[in-house]
Amino acid sequence: MKAFAVAVILLAVMLTGTVGNYWYINTLGDRLEAALEEIPAIDEAGCTDRIEAFLAIWEDHSATVGLSVAFPTVDRLSEQAQTLLACAQAGDAFGFAVARELLRDAIDDMRRLEAFSIANLL
C-alpha cells in the first residue's frame, strides 16, 4: 500500500511540474510576442532600444527555458534576436523583416514544442 501512495505522489508531482512548465513557457511566449510587437519599424526612433529590451527579457529566461526546450530552438531564438538587433543597427530593412519573422517563428516553435498534450507527455 505504501508503494501505491508513493506512486500517486510521484504522479502528482510529475503532473504538477508538467502543468507548471506549460504555464511558464506559454506565459513567457506571450511576453516575448508582446515585446516583439512593440518593436517599431526599422526607420522609427527607439527601434534598437525596444530590441534591447526584448533581448533583456529573453536573456533573463533563456537558461531556465533551456531546461525543457530543446537546445536548437533556444539557440535559434537567441540567434534571431541578435540578428534582429544587428540588422536594426546596420539599417538593413530586408534583413530586419526576415529576422523579425524568423524570431516570431522561433517563439511559436518554443510554445508548440512545450504544449500540454499526450504526445509531449510521452
CSV table of C-alpha atoms in Angstrom, one decimal:
chain,number,residue,atom,x,y,z
A,1,MET,CA,0.0,0.0,0.0
A,2,LYS,CA,2.9,2.3,0.7
A,3,ALA,CA,4.3,1.8,-2.8
A,4,PHE,CA,0.9,2.8,-4.3
A,5,ALA,CA,0.9,6.0,-2.2
A,6,VAL,CA,4.4,6.9,-3.3
A,7,ALA,CA,3.5,6.2,-6.9
A,8,VAL,CA,0.4,8.5,-6.6
A,9,ILE,CA,2.5,11.2,-5.0
A,10,LEU,CA,5.2,10.9,-7.8
A,11,LEU,CA,2.5,11.1,-10.4
A,12,ALA,CA,1.0,14.2,-8.8
A,13,VAL,CA,4.5,15.8,-8.7
A,14,MET,CA,5.1,15.0,-12.3
A,15,LEU,CA,1.8,16.3,-13.5
A,16,THR,CA,2.2,19.5,-11.4
A,17,GLY,CA,5.7,20.0,-13.0
A,18,THR,CA,4.3,19.5,-16.5
A,19,VAL,CA,1.5,21.9,-15.9
A,20,GLY,CA,3.8,24.4,-14.3
A,21,ASN,CA,6.3,24.1,-17.2
A,22,TYR,CA,3.4,24.6,-19.7
A,23,TRP,CA,2.3,27.7,-17.9
A,24,TYR,CA,5.8,29.2,-17.7
A,25,ILE,CA,6.7,28.6,-21.3
A,26,ASN,CA,3.4,29.9,-22.7
A,27,THR,CA,3.4,32.9,-20.4
A,28,LEU,CA,7.0,33.7,-21.4
A,29,GLY,CA,5.9,33.2,-25.1
A,30,ASP,CA,3.1,35.7,-24.6
A,31,ARG,CA,5.5,38.2,-23.1
A,32,LEU,CA,8.1,37.7,-25.9
A,33,GLU,CA,5.4,38.1,-28.6
A,34,ALA,CA,4.1,41.2,-27.0
A,35,ALA,CA,7.6,42.7,-26.8
A,36,LEU,CA,8.2,41.7,-30.4
A,37,GLU,CA,5.0,43.5,-31.5
A,38,GLU,CA,6.2,46.7,-29.6
A,39,ILE,CA,9.3,46.9,-31.7
A,40,PRO,CA,8.7,49.7,-34.2
A,41,ALA,CA,9.8,49.8,-37.8
A,42,ILE,CA,13.5,50.0,-38.5
A,43,ASP,CA,13.3,53.7,-39.5
A,44,GLU,CA,11.4,54.8,-36.4
A,45,ALA,CA,13.0,56.1,-33.2
A,46,GLY,CA,13.5,53.7,-30.4
A,47,CYS,CA,13.8,50.6,-32.6
A,48,THR,CA,17.1,49.4,-31.2
A,49,ASP,CA,16.0,50.3,-27.6
A,50,ARG,CA,13.0,48.0,-27.9
A,51,ILE,CA,15.0,45.2,-29.4
A,52,GLU,CA,17.5,45.5,-26.5
A,53,ALA,CA,14.5,45.3,-24.1
A,54,PHE,CA,13.4,42.2,-25.9
A,55,LEU,CA,16.9,40.7,-25.6
A,56,ALA,CA,16.9,41.6,-21.8
A,57,ILE,CA,13.7,39.6,-21.3
A,58,TRP,CA,15.0,36.7,-23.3
A,59,GLU,CA,18.4,36.6,-21.7
A,60,ASP,CA,16.8,36.6,-18.2
A,61,HIS,CA,14.8,33.5,-19.1
A,62,SER,CA,16.9,31.6,-21.7
A,63,ALA,CA,18.7,29.4,-19.2
A,64,THR,CA,15.5,28.4,-17.5
A,65,VAL,CA,13.8,27.8,-20.8
A,66,GLY,CA,16.8,25.6,-21.8
A,67,LEU,CA,15.9,23.1,-19.1
A,68,SER,CA,12.8,22.0,-21.0
A,69,VAL,CA,13.1,23.3,-24.6
A,70,ALA,CA,15.5,21.7,-27.0
A,71,PHE,CA,18.8,23.5,-27.4
A,72,PRO,CA,18.4,24.1,-31.2
A,73,THR,CA,15.1,26.1,-30.5
A,74,VAL,CA,16.7,28.1,-27.7
A,75,ASP,CA,19.8,28.8,-29.8
A,76,ARG,CA,17.7,29.8,-32.8
A,77,LEU,CA,15.7,32.2,-30.8
A,78,SER,CA,18.8,33.8,-29.4
A,79,GLU,CA,20.4,34.0,-32.8
A,80,GLN,CA,17.4,35.6,-34.5
A,81,ALA,CA,17.1,38.1,-31.7
A,82,GLN,CA,20.8,39.1,-32.1
A,83,THR,CA,20.3,39.2,-35.9
A,84,LEU,CA,17.3,41.5,-35.5
A,85,LEU,CA,19.4,43.9,-33.4
A,86,ALA,CA,22.3,43.8,-35.8
A,87,CYS,CA,20.0,44.5,-38.8
A,88,ALA,CA,18.4,47.4,-36.9
A,89,GLN,CA,21.8,48.9,-36.1
A,90,ALA,CA,23.0,48.5,-39.7
A,91,GLY,CA,19.8,49.8,-41.2
A,92,ASP,CA,19.2,46.6,-43.2
A,93,ALA,CA,15.4,46.8,-43.7
A,94,PHE,CA,15.2,43.5,-45.6
A,95,GLY,CA,17.3,41.6,-43.0
A,96,PHE,CA,15.3,43.2,-40.2
A,97,ALA,CA,12.0,42.0,-41.7
A,98,VAL,CA,13.3,38.5,-42.2
A,99,ALA,CA,14.9,38.3,-38.7
A,100,ARG,CA,11.6,39.5,-37.2
A,101,GLU,CA,9.6,36.8,-38.9
A,102,LEU,CA,12.1,34.1,-38.1
A,103,LEU,CA,12.1,35.3,-34.5
A,104,ARG,CA,8.3,35.1,-34.4
A,105,ASP,CA,8.5,31.5,-35.8
A,106,ALA,CA,11.1,30.5,-33.2
A,107,ILE,CA,8.8,31.7,-30.4
A,108,ASP,CA,5.9,29.8,-31.9
A,109,ASP,CA,8.2,26.7,-32.1
A,110,MET,CA,9.1,27.1,-28.4
A,111,ARG,CA,5.4,27.2,-27.5
A,112,ARG,CA,4.4,24.4,-29.8
A,113,LEU,CA,7.0,22.0,-28.5
A,114,GLU,CA,6.0,22.7,-24.9
A,115,ALA,CA,2.2,22.4,-25.5
A,116,PHE,CA,0.2,20.4,-23.0
A,117,SER,CA,-0.6,17.2,-24.9
A,118,ILE,CA,-0.4,13.5,-24.6
A,119,ALA,CA,2.4,13.3,-27.2
A,120,ASN,CA,4.5,15.8,-25.3
A,121,LEU,CA,3.9,13.9,-22.0
A,122,LEU,CA,5.2,10.7,-23.5
